[in-house]
Short mmCIF file of C-alpha atoms in Angstrom, two decimals:
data_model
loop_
_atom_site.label_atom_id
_atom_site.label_comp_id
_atom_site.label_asym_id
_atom_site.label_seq_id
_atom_site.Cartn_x
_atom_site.Cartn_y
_atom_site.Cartn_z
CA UNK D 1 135.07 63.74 131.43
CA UNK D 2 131.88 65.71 132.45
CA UNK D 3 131.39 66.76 128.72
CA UNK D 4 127.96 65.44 127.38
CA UNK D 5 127.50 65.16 123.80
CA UNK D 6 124.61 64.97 121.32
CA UNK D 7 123.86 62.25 119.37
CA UNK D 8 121.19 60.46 117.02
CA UNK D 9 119.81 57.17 117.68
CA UNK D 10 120.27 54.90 114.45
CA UNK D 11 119.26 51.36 115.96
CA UNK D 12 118.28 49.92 119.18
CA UNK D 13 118.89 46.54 120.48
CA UNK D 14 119.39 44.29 123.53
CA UNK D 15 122.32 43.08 125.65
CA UNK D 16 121.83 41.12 128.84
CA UNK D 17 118.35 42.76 129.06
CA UNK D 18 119.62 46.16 128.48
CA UNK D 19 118.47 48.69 126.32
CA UNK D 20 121.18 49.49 124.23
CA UNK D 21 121.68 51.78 120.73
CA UNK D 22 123.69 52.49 118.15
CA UNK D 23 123.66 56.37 118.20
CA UNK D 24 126.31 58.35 115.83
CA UNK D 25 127.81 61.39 117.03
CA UNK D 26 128.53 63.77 114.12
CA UNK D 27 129.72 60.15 111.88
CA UNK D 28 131.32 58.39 115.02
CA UNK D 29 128.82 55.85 115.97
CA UNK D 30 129.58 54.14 119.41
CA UNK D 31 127.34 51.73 121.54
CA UNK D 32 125.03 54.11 124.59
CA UNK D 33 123.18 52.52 126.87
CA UNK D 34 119.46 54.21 126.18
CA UNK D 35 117.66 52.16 129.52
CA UNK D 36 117.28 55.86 131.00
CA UNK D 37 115.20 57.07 128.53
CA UNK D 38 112.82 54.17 127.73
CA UNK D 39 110.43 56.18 125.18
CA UNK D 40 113.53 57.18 122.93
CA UNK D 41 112.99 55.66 119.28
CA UNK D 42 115.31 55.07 116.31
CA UNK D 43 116.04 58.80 114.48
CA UNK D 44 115.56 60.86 117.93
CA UNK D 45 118.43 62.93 119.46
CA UNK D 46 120.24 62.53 122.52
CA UNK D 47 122.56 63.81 124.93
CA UNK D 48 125.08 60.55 126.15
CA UNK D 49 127.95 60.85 128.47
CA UNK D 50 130.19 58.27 129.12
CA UNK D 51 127.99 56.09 127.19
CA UNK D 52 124.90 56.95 128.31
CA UNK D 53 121.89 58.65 126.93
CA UNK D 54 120.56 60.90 129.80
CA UNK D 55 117.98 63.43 128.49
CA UNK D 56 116.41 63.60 125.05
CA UNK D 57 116.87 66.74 122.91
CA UNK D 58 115.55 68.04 119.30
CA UNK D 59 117.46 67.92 116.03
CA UNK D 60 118.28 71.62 115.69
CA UNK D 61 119.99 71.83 119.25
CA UNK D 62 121.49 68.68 118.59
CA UNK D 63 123.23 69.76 115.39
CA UNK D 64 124.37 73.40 116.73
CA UNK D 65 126.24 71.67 119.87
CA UNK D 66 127.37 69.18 117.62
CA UNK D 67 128.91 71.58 115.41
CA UNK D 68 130.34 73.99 118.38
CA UNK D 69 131.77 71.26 120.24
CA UNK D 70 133.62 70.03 116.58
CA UNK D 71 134.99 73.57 116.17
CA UNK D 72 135.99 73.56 119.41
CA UNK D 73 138.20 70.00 119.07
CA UNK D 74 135.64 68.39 121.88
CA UNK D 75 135.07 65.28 119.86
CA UNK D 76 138.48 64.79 119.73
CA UNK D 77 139.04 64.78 123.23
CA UNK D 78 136.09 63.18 124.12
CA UNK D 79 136.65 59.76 122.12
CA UNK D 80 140.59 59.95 120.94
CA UNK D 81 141.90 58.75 124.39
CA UNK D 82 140.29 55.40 125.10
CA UNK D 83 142.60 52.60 124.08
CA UNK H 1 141.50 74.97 118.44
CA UNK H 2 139.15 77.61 117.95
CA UNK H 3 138.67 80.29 119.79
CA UNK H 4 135.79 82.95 120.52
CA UNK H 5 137.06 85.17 117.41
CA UNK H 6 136.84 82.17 115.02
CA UNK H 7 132.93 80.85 116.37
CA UNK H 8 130.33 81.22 113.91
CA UNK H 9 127.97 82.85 116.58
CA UNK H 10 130.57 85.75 117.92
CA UNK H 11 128.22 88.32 116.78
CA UNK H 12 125.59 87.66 119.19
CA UNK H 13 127.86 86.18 122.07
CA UNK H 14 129.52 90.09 121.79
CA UNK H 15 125.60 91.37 122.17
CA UNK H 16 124.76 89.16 125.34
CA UNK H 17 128.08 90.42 126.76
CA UNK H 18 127.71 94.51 125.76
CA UNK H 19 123.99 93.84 127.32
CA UNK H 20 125.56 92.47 130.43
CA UNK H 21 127.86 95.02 130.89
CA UNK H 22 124.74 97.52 130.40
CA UNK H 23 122.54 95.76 132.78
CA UNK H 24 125.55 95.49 135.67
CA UNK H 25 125.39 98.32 137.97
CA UNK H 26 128.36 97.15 140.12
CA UNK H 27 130.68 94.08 139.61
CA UNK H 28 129.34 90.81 140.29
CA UNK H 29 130.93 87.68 141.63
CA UNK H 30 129.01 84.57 140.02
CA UNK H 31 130.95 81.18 140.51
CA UNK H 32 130.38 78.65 137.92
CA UNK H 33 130.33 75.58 139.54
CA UNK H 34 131.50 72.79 137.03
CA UNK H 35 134.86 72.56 135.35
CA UNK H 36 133.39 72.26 131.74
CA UNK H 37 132.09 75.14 131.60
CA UNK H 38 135.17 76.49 133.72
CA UNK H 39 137.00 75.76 130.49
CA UNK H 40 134.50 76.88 127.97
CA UNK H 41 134.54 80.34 129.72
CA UNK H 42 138.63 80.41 129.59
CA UNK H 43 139.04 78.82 126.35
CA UNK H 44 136.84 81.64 124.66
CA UNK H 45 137.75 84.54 126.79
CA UNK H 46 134.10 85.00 127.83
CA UNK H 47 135.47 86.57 131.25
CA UNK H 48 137.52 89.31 129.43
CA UNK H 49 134.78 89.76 127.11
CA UNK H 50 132.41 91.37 130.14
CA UNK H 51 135.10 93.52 131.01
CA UNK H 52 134.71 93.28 135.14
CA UNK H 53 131.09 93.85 134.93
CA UNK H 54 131.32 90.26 136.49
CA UNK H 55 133.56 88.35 138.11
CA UNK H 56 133.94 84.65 137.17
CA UNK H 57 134.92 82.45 140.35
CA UNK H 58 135.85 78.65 139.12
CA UNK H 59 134.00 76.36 141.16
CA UNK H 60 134.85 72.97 142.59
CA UNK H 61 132.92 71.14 139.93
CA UNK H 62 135.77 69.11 138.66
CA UNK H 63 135.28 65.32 139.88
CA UNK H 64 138.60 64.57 139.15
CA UNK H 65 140.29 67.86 141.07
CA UNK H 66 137.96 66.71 144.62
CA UNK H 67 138.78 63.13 144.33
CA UNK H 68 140.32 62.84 147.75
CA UNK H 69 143.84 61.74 147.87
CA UNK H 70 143.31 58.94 150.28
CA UNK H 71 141.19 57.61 147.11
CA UNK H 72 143.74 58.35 144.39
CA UNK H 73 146.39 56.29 146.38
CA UNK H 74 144.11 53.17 147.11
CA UNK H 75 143.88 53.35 143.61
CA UNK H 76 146.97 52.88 143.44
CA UNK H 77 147.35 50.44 145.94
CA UNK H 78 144.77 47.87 144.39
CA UNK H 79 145.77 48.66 140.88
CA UNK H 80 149.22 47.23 141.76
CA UNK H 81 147.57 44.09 143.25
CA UNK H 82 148.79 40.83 140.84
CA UNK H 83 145.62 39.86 138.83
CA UNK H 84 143.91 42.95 138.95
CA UNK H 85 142.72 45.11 136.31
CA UNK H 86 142.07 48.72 137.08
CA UNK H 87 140.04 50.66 134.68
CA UNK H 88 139.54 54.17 134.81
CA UNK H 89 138.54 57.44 132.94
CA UNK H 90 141.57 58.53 131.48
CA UNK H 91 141.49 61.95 133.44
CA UNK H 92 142.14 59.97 136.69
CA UNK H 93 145.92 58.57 134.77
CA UNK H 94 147.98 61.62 136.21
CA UNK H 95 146.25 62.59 138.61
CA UNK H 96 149.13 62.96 141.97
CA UNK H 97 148.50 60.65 144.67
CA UNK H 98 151.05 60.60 147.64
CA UNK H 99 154.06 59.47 145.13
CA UNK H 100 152.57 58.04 142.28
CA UNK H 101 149.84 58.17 140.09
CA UNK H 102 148.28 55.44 137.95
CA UNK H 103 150.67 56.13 134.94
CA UNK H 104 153.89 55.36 136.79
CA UNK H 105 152.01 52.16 138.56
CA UNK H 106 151.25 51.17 134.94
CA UNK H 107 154.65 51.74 133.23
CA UNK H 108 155.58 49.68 136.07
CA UNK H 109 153.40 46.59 135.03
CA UNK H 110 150.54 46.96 136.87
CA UNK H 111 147.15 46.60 134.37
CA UNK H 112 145.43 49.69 133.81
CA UNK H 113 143.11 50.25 130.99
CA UNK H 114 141.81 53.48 129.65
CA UNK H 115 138.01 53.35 129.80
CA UNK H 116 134.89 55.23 127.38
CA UNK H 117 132.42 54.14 130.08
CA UNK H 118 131.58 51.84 133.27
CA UNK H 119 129.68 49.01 131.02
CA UNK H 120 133.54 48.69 128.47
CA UNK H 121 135.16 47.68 132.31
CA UNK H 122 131.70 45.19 132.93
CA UNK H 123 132.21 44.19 129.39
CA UNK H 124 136.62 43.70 130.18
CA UNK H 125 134.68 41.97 133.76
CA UNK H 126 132.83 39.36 131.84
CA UNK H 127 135.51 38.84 129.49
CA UNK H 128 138.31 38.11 131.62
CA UNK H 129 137.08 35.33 134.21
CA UNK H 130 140.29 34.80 137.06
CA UNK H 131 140.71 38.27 136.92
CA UNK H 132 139.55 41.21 139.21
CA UNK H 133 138.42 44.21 137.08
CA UNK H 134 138.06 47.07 139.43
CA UNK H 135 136.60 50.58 137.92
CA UNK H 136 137.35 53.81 139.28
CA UNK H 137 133.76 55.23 139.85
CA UNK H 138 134.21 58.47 140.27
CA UNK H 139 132.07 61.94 139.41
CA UNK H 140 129.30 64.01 140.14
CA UNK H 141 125.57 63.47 139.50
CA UNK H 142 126.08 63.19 135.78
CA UNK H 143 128.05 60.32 135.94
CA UNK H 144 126.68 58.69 138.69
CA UNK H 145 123.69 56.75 136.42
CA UNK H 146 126.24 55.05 134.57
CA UNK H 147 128.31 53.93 137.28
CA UNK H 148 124.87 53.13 139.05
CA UNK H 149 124.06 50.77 136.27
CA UNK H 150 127.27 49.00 135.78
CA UNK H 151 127.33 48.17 139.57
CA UNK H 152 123.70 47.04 138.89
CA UNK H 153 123.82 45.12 135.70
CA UNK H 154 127.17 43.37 137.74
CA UNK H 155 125.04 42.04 139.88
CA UNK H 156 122.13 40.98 137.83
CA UNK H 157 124.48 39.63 135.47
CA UNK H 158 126.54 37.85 138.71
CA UNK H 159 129.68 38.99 137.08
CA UNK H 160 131.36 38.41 140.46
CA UNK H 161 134.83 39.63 140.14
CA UNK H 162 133.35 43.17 139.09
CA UNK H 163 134.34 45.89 141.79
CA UNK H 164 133.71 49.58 141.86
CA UNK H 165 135.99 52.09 143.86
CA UNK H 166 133.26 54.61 144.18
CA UNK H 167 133.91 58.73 144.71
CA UNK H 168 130.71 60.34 144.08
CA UNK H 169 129.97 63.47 144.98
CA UNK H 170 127.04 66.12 144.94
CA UNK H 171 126.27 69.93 143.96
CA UNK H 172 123.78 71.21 146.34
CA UNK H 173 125.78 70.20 149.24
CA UNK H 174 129.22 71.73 147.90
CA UNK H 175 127.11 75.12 146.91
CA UNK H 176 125.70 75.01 150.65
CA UNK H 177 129.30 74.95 152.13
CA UNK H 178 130.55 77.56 149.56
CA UNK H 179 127.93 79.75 150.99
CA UNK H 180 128.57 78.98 154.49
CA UNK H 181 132.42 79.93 154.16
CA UNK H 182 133.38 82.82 156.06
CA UNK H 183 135.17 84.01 153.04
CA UNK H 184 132.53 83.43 150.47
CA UNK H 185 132.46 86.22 147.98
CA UNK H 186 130.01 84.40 145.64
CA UNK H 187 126.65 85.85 144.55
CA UNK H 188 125.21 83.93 142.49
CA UNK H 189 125.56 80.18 140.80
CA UNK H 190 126.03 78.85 137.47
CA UNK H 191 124.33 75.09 137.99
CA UNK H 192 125.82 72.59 135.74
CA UNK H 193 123.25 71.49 132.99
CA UNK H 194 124.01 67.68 132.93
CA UNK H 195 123.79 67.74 136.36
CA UNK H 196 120.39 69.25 136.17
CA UNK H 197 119.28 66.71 133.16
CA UNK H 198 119.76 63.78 135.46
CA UNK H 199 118.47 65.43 139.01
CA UNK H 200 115.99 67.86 137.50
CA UNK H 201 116.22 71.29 139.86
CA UNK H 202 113.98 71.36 142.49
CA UNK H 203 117.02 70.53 144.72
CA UNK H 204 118.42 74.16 144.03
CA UNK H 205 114.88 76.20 145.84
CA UNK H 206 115.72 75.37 149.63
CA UNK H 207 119.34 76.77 148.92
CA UNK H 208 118.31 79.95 146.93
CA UNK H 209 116.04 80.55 149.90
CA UNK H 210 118.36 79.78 152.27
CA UNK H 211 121.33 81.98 151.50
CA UNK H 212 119.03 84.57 149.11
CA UNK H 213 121.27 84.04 146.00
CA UNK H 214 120.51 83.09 142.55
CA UNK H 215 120.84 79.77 140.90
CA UNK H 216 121.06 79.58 137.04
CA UNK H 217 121.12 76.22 135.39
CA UNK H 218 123.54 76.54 132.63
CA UNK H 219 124.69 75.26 129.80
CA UNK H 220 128.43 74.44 128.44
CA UNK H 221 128.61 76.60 125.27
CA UNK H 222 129.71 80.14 124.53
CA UNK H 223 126.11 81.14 124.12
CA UNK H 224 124.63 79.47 127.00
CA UNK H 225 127.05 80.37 129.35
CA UNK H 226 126.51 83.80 128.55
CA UNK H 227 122.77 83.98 128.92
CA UNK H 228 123.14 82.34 132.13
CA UNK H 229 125.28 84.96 133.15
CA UNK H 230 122.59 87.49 131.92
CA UNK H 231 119.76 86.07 133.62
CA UNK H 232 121.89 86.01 136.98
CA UNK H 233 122.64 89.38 136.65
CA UNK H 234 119.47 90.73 135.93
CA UNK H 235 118.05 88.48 138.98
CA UNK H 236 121.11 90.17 141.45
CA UNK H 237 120.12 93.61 139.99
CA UNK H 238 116.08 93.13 140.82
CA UNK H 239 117.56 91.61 144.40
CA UNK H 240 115.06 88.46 143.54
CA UNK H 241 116.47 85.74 144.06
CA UNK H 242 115.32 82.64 142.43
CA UNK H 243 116.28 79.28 140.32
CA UNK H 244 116.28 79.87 136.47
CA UNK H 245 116.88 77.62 133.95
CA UNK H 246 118.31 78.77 131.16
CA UNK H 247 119.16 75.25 129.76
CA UNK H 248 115.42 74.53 128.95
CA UNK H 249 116.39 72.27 125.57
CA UNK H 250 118.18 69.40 127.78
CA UNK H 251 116.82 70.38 131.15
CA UNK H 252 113.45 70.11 132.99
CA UNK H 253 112.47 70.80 136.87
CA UNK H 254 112.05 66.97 137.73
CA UNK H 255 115.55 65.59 135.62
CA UNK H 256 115.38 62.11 134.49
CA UNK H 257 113.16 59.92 136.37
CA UNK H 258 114.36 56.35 135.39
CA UNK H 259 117.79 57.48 136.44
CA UNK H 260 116.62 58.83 139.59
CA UNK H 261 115.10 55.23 140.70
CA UNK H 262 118.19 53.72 139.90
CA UNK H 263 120.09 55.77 142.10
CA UNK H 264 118.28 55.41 144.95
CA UNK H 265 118.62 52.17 144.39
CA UNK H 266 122.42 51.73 144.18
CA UNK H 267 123.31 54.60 146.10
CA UNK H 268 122.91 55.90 149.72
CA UNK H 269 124.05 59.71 150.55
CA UNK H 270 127.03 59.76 152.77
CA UNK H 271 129.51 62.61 154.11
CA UNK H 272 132.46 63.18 151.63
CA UNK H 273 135.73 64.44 152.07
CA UNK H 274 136.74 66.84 148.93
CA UNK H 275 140.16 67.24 147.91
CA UNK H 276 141.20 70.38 148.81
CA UNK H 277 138.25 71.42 150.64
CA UNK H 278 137.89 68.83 153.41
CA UNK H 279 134.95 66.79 154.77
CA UNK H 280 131.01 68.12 153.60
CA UNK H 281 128.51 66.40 155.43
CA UNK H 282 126.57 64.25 153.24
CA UNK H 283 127.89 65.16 150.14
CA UNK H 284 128.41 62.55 148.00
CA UNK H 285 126.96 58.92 147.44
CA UNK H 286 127.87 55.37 148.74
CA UNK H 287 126.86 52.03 147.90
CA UNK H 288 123.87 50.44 149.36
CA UNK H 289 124.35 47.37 151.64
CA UNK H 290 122.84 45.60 149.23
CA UNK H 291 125.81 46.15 146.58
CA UNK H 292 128.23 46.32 149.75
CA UNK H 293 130.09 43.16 147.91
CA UNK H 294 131.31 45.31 144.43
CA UNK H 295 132.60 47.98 146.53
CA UNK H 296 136.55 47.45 145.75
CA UNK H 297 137.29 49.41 149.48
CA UNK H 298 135.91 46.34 151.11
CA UNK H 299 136.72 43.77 148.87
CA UNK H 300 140.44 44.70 149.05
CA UNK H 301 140.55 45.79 152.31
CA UNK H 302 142.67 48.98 151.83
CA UNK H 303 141.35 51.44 154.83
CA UNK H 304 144.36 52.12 156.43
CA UNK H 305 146.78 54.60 154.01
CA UNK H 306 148.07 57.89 155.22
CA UNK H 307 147.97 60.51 152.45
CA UNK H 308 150.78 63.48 151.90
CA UNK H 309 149.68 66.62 149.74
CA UNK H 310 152.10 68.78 148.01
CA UNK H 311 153.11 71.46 150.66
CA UNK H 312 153.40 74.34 147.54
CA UNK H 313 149.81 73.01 146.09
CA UNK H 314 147.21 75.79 146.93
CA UNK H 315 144.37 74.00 144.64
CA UNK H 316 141.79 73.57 147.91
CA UNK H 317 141.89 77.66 147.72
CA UNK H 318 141.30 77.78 143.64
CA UNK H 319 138.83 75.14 144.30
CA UNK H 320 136.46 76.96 146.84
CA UNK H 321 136.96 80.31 144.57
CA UNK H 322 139.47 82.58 146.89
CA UNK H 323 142.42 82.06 144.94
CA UNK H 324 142.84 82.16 140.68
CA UNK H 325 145.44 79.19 139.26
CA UNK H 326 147.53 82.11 138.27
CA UNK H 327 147.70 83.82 141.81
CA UNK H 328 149.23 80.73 143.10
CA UNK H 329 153.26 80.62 143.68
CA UNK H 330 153.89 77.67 141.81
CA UNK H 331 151.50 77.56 138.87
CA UNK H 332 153.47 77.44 135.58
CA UNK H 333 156.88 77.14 137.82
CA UNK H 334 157.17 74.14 139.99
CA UNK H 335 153.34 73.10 138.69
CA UNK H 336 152.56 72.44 135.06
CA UNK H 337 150.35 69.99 133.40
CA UNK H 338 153.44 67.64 132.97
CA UNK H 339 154.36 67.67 136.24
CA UNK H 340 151.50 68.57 138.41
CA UNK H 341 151.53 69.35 141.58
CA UNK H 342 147.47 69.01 142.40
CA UNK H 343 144.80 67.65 140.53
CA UNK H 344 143.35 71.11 139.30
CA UNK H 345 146.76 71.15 136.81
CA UNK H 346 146.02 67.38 135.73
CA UNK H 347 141.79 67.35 134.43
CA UNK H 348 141.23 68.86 131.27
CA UNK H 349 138.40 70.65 133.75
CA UNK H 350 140.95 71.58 136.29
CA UNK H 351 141.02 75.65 136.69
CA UNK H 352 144.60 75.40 136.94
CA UNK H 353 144.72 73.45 133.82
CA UNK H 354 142.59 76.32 131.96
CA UNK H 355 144.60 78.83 133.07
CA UNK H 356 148.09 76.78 131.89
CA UNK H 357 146.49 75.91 128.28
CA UNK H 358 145.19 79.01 127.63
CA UNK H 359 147.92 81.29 128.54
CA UNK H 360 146.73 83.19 131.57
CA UNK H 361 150.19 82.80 133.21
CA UNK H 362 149.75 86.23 135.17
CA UNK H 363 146.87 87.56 137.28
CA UNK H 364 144.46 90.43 135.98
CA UNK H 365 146.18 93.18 138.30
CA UNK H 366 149.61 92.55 137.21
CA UNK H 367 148.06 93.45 133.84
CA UNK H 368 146.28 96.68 134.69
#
């Protein structure tokens, strides 16, 4: 449950004053809470765990980790369970 | 699954560790403290591949593993409460409390619900008026934003039948009572990078100068966990120690800021008893007074349960680093991930549970 995962931001909106995105891990898109990093902007990358973005990082890193963790079956595990 | 032989990078992940083993004059004892990269390091054989020029001790960085019994069994208790409904990382599902654990109080009718994050039980909260939604808050620093804004947003939002059951713990603390063990054999730390993203590290210099050993912030990957392991050894074999971070790309000295506030906001630091290990001064966080009313211990009023630990368990000894899973008399016997014994077996960042998945069923000298 500790496993953080990369992520691009693709939209940004607002729920109950929240600043919320739309960020798409590798093609799975799920809804991260972005009010910790309050200069992120649409097309930037990420690192979100359990739905929230905690520390921006660049493209290329992004994409390696994104790829690694895939090999390794982590984006499986990290959002196959959750009914 | 893949496996260190079928990663694209192997080539240069066999460099860092031939250079490791060059640089190591003696054999090293470096304890990685968080169960992720626990697993990484198993699941790719990154210990074999140095060849004993160090030593990898499993830390007790596995949120799930120190959640303290007591905890797992209120769990229990208000998850069987009529009306509730208790939402939870699905780690915490199988975890062993005193009998049960949430699975069998589900199967039994009691509402628990599988969550992604703290804002889908909010969301399940807000949804689902006449009911209590409890979440199970548990988790290190990483975590603890998330849980700090769903508690927050709860009470902005005066979603009033919103409760948290909070187990938060730290890392500096837990490293600090690793060190002062009589039987610490540790030399040097492995910090966990998300930790380190959301606290920054300027935590980690009173300890290194404390107890003289090095601290490398680390990240979960084959790559990154071997240069971490690098830079620690060449900092034990210049005898400097000193706080490195070799997670630069997702980690900076002061951590995330906005998170930070929030935290101090929510939370107050308060002593924590670790499953396993026992009671660390000050080593984990609390809510404030001023969110006293969504904490689920005092709304439900469950402060009196006695807890019973598996007499064969030995997990608070794989925990603090003096025993490996496989040393233990009933790992892969009595204990297996279907029926565990402790919660090491149960995470999928339990040591135990590493040790079980990836075949090390028998300890390195029975090999040699």
């Amino acid at each position: 449950m500790c496993l953080a995962i990369p992520g691009q931001v693709r939209a940004i909106y607002d729920s109950f004053g929240m600043r919320m995105g739309r960020v798409s891990f590798g093609g799975i898109v799920k809804d991260v809470c972005l009010a910790y990093l309050p200069e992120i902007a649409v097309g930037d990358y990420t690192i979100v765990h359990v739905g929230f973005a905690i520390t921006q990082v660049d493209e290329e890193s992004a994409r390696k980790t994104l790829e690694n963790f895939r090999e390794m079956g982590l984006l499986d595990e990290e959002f196959g369970e959750v009914v | 699954m893949k496996y260190l032989d079928e990663f694209r990078d192997e080539e240069l992940a066999q460099h860092l560790a031939r250079e490791i083993r060059q640089i190591a004059t003696r054999p090293w004892a470096i304890m990685e403290v968080c169960g992720g990269q626990t697993h990484s390091i198993v699941r790719n054989g990154l210990d074999q591949l140095l060849d004993g020029a160090v030593e990898m001790i499993h830390g007790p960085g596995c949120p799930v593993c120190v959640t303290p019994l007591e905890l797992i069994d209120k769990a229990l208790h208000i998850a069987s409460i009529p009306g509730v409904i208790f939402c939870s990382f699905g780690d915490m599902l199988r975890v062993p409390g005193s009998h049960m654990d949430l699975f069998r109080v589900k199967a039994q009718g009691a509402d628990v619900r599988v969550v992604y994050s703290p804002l889908d039980a909010l969301r399940i909260a807000r949804e689902s008026p006449g009911r209590e939604v409890v979440f199970f808050g548990i988790g290190f620093e990483t975590t603890a934003p998330a849980n700090a804004m769903a508690v927050h947003q709860a009470k902005l939002q005066e979603i009033t039948n919103f409760s948290m059951l909070v187990s938060h713990v730290l890392v500096p603390p837990a490293i600090a009572a690793i060190m002062k063990s009589p039987t610490c054999r540790v030399q040097a730390f492995l910090a966990a990078g998300h930790v380190c993203s959301v606290m920054g590290y300027w935590q980690y210099s009173p300890l290194v100068e404390k107890y003289k050993v090095p601290i490398v912030i680390t990240g979960f990957e084959p790559l990154d966990l071997l240069e971490g392991i690098r830079r620690a050894v060449v900092l034990l074999e210049a005898g400097t120690p000193q706080v490195n971070n070799a997670y630069e790309r997702a980690v900076s000295f002061e951590g995330n800021k906005s998170a930070q506030k929030l935290l101090s906001e929510v939370f107050e630091v308060a002593d924590r008893s670790w499953r396993g290990i026992g009671k660390i001064p000050l080593s984990g966080w609390r809510l404030r007074d001023a969110y006293r009313e969504f904490d689920a211990e005092s709304r439900f009023k469950v402060s009196t349960i006695t807890a019973e630990e598996s007499p064969l368990c030995r997990s608070g000894e794989v925990l603090q680093g003096n025993l490996k899973p496989n040393e233990c008399p009933g790992f892969a016997k009595e204990c297996t991930p279907r029926h565990p014994l402790g919660a090491t077996m149960v995470s999928s960042e339990g040591a135990c549970a590493a040790y079980f998945n990836y075949g090390r069923f028998v300890p390195v000298e029975s090999i040699q």
